[in-house]
Coordinates of C-alpha atoms in Angstrom, one line a residue:
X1 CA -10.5 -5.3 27.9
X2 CA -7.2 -5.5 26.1
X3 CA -7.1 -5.1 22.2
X4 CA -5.8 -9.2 22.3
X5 CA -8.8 -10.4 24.6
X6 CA -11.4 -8.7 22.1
X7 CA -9.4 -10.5 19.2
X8 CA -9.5 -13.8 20.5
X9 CA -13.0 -13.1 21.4
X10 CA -14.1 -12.2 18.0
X11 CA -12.1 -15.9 17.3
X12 CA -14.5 -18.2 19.5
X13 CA -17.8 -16.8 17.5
X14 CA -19.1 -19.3 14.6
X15 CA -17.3 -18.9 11.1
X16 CA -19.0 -17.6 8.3
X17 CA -18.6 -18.0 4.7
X18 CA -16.4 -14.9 4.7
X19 CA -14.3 -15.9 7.7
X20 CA -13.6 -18.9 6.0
X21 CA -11.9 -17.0 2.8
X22 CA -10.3 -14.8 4.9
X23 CA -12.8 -11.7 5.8
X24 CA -13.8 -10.7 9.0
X25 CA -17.7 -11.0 8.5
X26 CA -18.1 -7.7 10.2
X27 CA -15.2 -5.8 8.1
X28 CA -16.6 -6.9 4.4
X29 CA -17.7 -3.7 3.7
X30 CA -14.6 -1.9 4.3
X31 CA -13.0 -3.7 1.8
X32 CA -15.6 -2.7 -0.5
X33 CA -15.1 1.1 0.3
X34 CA -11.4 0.8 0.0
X35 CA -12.0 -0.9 -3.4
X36 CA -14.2 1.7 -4.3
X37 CA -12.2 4.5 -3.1
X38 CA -8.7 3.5 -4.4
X39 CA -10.9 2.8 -8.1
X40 CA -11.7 6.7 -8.0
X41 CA -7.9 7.9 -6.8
X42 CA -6.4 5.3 -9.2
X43 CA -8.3 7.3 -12.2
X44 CA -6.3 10.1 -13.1
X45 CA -3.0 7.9 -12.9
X46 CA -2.4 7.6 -17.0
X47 CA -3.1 10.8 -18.1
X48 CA -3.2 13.7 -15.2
X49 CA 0.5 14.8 -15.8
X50 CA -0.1 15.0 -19.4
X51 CA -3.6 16.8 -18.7
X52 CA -1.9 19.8 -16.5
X53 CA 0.1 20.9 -19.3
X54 CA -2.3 20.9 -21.6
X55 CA -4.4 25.2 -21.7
X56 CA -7.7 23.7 -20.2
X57 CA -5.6 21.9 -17.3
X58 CA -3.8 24.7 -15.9
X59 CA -1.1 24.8 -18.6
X60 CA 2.0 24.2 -16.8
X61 CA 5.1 23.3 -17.7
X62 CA 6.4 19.8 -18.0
X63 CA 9.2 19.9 -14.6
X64 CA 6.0 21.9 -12.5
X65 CA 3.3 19.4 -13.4
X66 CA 5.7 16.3 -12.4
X67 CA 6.9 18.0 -9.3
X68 CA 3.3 18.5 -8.5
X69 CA 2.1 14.6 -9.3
X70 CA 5.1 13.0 -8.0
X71 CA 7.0 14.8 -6.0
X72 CA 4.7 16.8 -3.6
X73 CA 2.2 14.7 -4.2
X74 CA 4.3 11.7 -2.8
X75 CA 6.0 13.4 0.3
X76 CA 2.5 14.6 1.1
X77 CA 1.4 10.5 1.1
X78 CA 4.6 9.7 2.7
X79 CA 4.1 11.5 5.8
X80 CA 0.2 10.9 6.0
X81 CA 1.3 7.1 6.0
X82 CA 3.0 7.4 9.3
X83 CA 0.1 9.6 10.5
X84 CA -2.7 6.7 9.5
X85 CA -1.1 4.6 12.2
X86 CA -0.3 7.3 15.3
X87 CA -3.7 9.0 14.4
X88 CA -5.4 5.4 14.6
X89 CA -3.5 5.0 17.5
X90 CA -5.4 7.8 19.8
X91 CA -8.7 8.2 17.9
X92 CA -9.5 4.8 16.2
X93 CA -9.3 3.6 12.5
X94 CA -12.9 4.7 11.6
X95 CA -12.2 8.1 12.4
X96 CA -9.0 8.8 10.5
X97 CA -10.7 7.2 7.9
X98 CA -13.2 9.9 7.9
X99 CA -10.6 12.6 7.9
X100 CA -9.0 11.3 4.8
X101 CA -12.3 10.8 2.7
X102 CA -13.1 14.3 3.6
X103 CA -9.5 15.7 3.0
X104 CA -9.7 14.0 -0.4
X105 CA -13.2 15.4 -1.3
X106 CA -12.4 19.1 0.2
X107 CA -9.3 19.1 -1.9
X108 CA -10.2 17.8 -4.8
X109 CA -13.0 20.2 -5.1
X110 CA -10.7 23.1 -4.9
X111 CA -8.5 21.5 -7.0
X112 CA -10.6 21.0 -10.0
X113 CA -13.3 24.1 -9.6
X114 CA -10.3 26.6 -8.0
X115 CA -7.3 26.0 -8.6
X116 CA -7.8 24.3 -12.6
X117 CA -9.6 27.4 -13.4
X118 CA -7.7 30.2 -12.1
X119 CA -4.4 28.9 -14.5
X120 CA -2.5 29.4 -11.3
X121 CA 0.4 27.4 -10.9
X122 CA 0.9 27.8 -7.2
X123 CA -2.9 27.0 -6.5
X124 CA -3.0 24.3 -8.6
X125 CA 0.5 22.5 -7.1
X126 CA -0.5 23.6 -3.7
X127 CA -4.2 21.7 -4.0
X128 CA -3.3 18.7 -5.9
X129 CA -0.3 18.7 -3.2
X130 CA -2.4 18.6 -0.2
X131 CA -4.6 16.4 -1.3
X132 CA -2.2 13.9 -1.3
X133 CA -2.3 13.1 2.5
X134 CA -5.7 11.7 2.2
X135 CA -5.3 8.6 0.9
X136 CA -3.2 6.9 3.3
X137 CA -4.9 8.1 6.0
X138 CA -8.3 6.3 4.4
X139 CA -6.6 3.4 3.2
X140 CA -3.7 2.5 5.7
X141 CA -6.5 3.2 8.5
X142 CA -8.5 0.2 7.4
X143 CA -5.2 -1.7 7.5
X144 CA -4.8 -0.6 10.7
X145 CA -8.5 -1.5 11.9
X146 CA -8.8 -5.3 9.9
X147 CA -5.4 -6.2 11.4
X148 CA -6.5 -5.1 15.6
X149 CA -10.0 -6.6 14.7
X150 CA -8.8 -9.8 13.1
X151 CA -7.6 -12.9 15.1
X152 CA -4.0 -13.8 15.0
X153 CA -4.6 -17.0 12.4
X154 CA -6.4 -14.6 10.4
X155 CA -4.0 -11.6 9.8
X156 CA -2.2 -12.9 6.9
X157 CA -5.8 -13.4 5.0
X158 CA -6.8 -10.3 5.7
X159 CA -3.8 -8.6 4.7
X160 CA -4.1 -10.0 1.1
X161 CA -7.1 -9.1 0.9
X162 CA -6.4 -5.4 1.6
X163 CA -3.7 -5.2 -0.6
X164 CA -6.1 -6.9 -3.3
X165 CA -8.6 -4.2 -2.7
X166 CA -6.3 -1.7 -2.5
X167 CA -4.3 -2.2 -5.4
X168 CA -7.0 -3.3 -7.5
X169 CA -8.2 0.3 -7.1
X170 CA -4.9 1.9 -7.3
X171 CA -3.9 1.5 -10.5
X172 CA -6.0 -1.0 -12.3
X173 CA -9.3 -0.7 -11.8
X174 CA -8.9 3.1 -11.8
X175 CA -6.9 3.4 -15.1
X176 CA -9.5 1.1 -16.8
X177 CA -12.2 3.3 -15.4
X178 CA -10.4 6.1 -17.2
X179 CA -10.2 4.5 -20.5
X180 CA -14.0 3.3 -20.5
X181 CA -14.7 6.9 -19.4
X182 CA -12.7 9.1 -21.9
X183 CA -13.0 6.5 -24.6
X184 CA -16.3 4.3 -24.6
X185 CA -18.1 7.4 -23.1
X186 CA -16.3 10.6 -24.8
X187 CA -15.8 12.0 -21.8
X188 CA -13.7 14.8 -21.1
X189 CA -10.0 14.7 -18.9
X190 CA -11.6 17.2 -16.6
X191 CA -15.5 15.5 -16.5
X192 CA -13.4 12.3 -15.7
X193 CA -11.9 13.5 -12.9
X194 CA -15.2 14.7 -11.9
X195 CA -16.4 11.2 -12.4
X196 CA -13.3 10.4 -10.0
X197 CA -14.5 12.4 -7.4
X198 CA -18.4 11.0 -7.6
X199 CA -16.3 7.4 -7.3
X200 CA -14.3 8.2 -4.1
X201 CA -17.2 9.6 -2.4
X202 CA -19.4 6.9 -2.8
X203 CA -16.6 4.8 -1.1
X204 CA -16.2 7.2 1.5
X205 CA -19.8 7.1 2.5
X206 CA -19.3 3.1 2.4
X207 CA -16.9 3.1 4.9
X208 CA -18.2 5.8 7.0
X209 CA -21.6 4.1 7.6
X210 CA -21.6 0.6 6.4
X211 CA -18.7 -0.4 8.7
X212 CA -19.8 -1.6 12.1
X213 CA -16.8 -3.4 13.7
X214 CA -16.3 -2.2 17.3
X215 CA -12.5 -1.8 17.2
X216 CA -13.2 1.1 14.6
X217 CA -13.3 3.9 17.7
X218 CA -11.6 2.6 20.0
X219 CA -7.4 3.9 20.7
X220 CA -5.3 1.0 19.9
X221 CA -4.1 0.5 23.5
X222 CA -4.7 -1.5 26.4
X223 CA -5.3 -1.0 30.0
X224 CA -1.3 -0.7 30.2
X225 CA -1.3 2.9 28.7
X226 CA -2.2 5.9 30.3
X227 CA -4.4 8.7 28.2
X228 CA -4.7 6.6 25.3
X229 CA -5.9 9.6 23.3
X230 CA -3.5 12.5 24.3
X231 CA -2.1 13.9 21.2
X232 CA 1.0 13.6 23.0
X233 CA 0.8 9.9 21.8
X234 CA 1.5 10.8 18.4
X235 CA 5.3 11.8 19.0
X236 CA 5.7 8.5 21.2
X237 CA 6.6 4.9 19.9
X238 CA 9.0 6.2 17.5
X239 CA 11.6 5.0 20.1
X240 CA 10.2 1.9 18.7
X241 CA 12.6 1.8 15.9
X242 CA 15.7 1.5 18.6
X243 CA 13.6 -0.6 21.2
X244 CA 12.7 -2.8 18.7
X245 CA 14.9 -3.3 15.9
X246 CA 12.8 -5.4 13.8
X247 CA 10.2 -2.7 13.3
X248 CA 12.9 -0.5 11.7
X249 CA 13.9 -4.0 9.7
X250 CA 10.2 -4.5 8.4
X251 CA 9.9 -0.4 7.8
X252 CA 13.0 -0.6 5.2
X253 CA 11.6 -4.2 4.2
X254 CA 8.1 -2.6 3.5
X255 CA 10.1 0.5 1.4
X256 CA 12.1 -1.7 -1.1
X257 CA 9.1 -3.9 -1.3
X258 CA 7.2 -2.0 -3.8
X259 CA 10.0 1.0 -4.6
X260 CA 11.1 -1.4 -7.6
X261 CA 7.6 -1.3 -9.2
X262 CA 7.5 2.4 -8.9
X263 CA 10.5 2.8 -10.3
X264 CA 10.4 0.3 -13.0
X265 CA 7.4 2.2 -14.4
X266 CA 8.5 5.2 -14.3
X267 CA 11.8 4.0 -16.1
X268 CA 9.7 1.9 -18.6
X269 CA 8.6 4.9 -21.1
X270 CA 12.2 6.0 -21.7
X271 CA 13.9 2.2 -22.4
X272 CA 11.4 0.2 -23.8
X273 CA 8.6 2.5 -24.9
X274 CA 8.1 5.6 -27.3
X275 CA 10.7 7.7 -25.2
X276 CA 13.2 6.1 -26.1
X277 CA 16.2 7.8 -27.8
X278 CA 15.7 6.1 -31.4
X279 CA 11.9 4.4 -30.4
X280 CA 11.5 2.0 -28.2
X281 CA 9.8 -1.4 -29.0
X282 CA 6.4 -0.4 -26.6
X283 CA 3.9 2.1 -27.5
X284 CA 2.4 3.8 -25.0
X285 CA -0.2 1.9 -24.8
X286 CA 1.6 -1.4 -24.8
X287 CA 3.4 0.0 -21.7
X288 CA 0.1 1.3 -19.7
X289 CA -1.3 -3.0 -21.3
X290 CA 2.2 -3.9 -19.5
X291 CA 2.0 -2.2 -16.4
X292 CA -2.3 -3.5 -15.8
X293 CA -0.7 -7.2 -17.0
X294 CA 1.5 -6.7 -13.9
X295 CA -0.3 -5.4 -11.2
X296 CA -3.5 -7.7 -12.4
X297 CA -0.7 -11.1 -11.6
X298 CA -0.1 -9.1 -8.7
X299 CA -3.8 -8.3 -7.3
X300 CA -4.5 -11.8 -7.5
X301 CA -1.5 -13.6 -5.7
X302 CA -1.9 -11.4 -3.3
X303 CA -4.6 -13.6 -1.9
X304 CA -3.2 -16.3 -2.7
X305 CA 0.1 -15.7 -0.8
X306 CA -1.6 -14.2 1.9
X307 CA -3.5 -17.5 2.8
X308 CA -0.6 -19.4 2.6
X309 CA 1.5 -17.6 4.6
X310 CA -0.8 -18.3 7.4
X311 CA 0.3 -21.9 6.6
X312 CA 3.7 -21.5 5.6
X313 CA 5.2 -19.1 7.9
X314 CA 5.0 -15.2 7.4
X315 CA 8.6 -14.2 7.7
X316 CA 9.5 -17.3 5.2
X317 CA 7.0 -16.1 2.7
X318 CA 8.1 -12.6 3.0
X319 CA 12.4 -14.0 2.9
X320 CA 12.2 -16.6 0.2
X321 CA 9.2 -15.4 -2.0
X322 CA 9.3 -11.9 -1.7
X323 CA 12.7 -10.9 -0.8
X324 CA 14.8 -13.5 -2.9
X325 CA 11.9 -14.5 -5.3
X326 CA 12.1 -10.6 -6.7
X327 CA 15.5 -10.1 -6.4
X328 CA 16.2 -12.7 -9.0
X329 CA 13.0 -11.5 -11.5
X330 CA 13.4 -7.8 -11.3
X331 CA 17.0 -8.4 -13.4
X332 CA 15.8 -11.5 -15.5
X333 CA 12.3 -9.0 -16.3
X334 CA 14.3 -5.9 -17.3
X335 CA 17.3 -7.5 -19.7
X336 CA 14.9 -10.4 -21.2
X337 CA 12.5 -7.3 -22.1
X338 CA 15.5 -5.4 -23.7
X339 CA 17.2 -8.4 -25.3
X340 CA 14.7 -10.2 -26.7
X341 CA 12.5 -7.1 -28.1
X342 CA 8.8 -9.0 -27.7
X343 CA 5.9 -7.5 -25.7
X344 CA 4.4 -11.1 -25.4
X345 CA 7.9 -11.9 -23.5
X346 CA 8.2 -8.6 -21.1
X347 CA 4.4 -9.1 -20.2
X348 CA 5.2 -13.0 -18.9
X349 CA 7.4 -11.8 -16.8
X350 CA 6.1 -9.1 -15.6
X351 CA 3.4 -11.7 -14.6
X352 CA 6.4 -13.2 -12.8
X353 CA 7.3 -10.0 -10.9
X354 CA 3.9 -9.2 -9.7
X355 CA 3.0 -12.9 -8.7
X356 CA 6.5 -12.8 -6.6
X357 CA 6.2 -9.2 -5.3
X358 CA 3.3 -10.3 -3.7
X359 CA 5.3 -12.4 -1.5
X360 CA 5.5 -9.5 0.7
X361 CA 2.0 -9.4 1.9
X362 CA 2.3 -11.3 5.2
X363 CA 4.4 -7.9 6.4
X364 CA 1.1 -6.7 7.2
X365 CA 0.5 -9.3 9.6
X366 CA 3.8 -9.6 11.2
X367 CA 4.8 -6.3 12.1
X368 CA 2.2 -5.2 14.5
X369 CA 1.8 -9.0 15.6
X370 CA 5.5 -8.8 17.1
X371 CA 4.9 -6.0 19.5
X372 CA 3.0 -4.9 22.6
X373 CA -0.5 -4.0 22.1
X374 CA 0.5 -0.2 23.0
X375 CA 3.1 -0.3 20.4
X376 CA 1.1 -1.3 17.8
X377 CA -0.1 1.9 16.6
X378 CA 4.0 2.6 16.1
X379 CA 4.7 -0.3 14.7
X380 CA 2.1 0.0 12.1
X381 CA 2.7 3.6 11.0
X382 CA 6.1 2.7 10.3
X383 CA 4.3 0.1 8.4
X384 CA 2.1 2.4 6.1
X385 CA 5.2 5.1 6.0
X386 CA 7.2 2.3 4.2
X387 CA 4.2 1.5 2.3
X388 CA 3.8 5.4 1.4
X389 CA 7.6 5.9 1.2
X390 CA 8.0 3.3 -1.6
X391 CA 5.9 5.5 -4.3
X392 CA 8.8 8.2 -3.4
X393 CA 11.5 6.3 -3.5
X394 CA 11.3 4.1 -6.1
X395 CA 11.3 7.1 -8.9
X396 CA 13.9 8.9 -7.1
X397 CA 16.6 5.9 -7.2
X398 CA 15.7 5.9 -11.5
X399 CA 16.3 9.8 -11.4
X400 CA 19.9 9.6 -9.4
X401 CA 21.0 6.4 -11.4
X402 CA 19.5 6.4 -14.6
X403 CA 21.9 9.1 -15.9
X404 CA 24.7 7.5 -14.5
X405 CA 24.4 3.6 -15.0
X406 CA 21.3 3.0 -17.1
X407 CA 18.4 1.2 -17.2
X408 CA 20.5 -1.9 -16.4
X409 CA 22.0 -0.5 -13.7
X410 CA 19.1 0.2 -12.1
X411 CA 17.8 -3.1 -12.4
X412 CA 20.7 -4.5 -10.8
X413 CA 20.4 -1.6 -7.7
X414 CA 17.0 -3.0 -7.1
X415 CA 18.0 -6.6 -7.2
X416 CA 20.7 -5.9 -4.8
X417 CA 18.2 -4.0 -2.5
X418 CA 16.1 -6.4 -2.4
X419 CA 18.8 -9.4 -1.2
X420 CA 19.8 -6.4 1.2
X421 CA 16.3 -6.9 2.7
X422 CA 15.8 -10.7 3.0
X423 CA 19.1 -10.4 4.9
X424 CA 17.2 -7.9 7.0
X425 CA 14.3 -10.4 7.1
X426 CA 16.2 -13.2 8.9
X427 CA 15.5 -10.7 12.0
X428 CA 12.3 -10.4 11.9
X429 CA 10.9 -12.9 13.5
X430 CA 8.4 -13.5 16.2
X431 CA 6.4 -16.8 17.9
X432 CA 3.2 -15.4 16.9
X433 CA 4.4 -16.3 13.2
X434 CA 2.4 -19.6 12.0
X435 CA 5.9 -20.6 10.5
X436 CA 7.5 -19.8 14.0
X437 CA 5.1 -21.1 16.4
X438 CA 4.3 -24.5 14.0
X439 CA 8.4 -24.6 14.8
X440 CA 8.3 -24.0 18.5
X441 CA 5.4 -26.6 18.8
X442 CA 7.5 -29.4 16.9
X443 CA 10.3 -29.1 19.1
X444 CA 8.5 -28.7 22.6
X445 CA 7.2 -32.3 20.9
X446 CA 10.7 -33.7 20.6
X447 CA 11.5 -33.0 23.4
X448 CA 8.7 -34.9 25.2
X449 CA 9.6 -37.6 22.8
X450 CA 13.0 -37.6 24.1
X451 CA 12.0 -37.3 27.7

């Protein structure tokens, strides 16, 4: 039975309370885990760089310890991305799920009773490095899974709600975690990663066992493809991006989505906050206060916009409230912050930014909805690579342009990727699209009218 029939099967059983906001009744707990697990990753986020230099975190110097946290660290993610989808593809979502909780635990182990307390630079890169591809394959898998399992009318919902589990882990929930536990509870940088690990686990074991759905083993693949779970399959489908031009559209889409954010926060310390040649206006705190007011605006539109969308049209959400929508705040957010001087100012519109930014939600529902069923697994790594290639990115443009333009510069680079994209977005389009097939259906109509 094809991946399509089993979805529309799934459609014709009686809604429950959680269909009816959105959640597959039978996927609720993977949403949980990914809450859960994102909440642990998300807790050394604010202070782990710092941490590394210090004697009892390794002691390394300041250029090693960011090359470890956000360089390595992020290629590592990047390419795990595009593996959560072709891995999904032959072996089912649950399982790459339980290859990336146990990456993550294995890893992190090593990294913090190794590699912390051997002072050894290489060991300690190298760990923290590694561990880096398991997130994506944990978290992107379940994005995989809740969009083959859910029906078409649904996928918009349920992307919003993965993107508010998963980014109410990753950072917010996670850096508060980090503050309750180092300041209400006097805990120590190293027993809080500790307490990180305990957190992850628990939603490892969550979405290894509480998860039932039956799409979670299965290859995504009909009865069209042949060996559905040859490893071979994991080099095939990237002819995709030439087949299909609008899956290398929504990948680029899906990178400048979030890139901006990544960047703007790592930019933020040295032009608004206490790096600042001369001081900045911030503290650090205010700029960790800015960055939870953000996502926060952020975690919560993203359900908002992915209902709608269902409604309103996916590709029209993702054109005129992601694309344009944050092309005209990311400017407006950074030389309103810098001009007028006022935290209470740069925090509303940051609360702008994140409401917009999450605009781009229904991607999650459109890209694998516009291909075949045995392109799906393609269609969504390229997906989740965007996804992972957007942490990478985003600092990367701030380092190249920074010393060249300025933090005003690089607000206007951003704006002008992101009209580059909503061009882009005019392309991808496809009649499973509420917004497109709500068209289609009015004009079949006026033509029987006119008939």
């Amino acid at each position: 039975m094809s991946q399509q029939t089993t979805a529309e099967t799934e459609a014709t059983r009686p809604a429950s309370g959680l269909d009816r906001i959105g959640i597959p009744k039978p996927l609720f707990w993977g949403f949980v885990a990914v809450l859960i697990f994102m909440i642990g990753d998300g807790v050394e986020t604010t202070f782990l760089s710092d941490y590394l230099q210090q004697p009892e975190g390794g002691g390394l110097p300041g250029s090693t310890a960011a090359f470890a946290t956000v360089t390595i660290y992020g290629v590592a993610a990047m390419i795990a991305s595009w593996f959560s989808g072709t891995l999904s593809s032959i072996w089912g979502p649950r399982r790459v799920m339980w290859l990336g909780g146990a990456w993550w635990i294995v890893f992190e182990l090593l990294f913090l009773f190794v590699a912390l307390p051997s002072h050894n630079a290489t060991l300690i890169v190298a760990t923290y490095g590694i561990r880096g591809f398991a997130y994506p394959l944990f978290a992107f898998a379940f994005l995989v899974w809740v969009q083959i399992a859910s029906p078409v009318k649904m996928r918009g919902s349920v992307a919003g709600w993965f993107w508010f589990a998963f980014t109410g882990g990753l950072p917010t929930l996670g850096a508060a975690l980090a503050a309750v536990a180092m300041g209400g509870f006097g805990l120590s940088q190293h027993g809080t990663l500790v307490l990180s690990l305990i957190v992850v686990t628990v939603g490892v074991l969550i979405g290894s066992f509480a998860v039932r759905e039956k799409h979670g083993l299965q290859p995504i693949a009909d009865e069209t493809v042949e060996n559905p779970r040859s490893l071979k399959r994991l080099t095939e489908g990237v002819d995709i991006l030439w087949r299909d031009r609008r899956t290398l559209a929504g990948g680029l889409i899906r990178i400048v989505n979030t890139a901006p954010q990544y960047g703007f926060f790592a930019m933020f310390p040295f032009v608004l906050g206490p790096a600042t040649p001369g001081g900045g206006f911030l503290t650090a705190s205010q700029v960790a206060t800015l960055a939870s007011i953000s996502y926060g605006a952020n975690i919560a539109a993203n359900l908002f916009f992915g209902v709608f969308a269902d409604r309103f049209g996916w590709r029209r959400t993702i054109t005129w409230f992601g694309c344009v929508g944050c092309a005209i705040a990311t400017p407006v957010w950074y030389f309103t912050a810098v001009t007028t001087q006022s935290f209470a100012v740069t925090a509303t519109f940051g609360v702008v930014y994140g409401i917009l930014l999450a605009g781009f939600v229904p991607l999650s529902a459109l890209m694998p909805s516009m291909v075949s069923p045995k392109d799906k697994g393609a269609a969504l790594a390229i997906l989740n690579f965007g996804a992972g290639g957007a942490a990478f990115v985003g600092p990367v443009v701030v380092t190249v342009l920074f010393p060249l333009v300025g933090g005003g510069g690089v607000a206007i680079a951003f704006s002008v990727l992101y009209i580059l994209v909503a061009i882009l977005s005019l392309k991808v389009k496809d009649p499973s699209d509420p917004g497109e097939a709500r068209k289609l259906a009015a004009a079949a109509g006026a033509v029987r009218t006119a008939a």
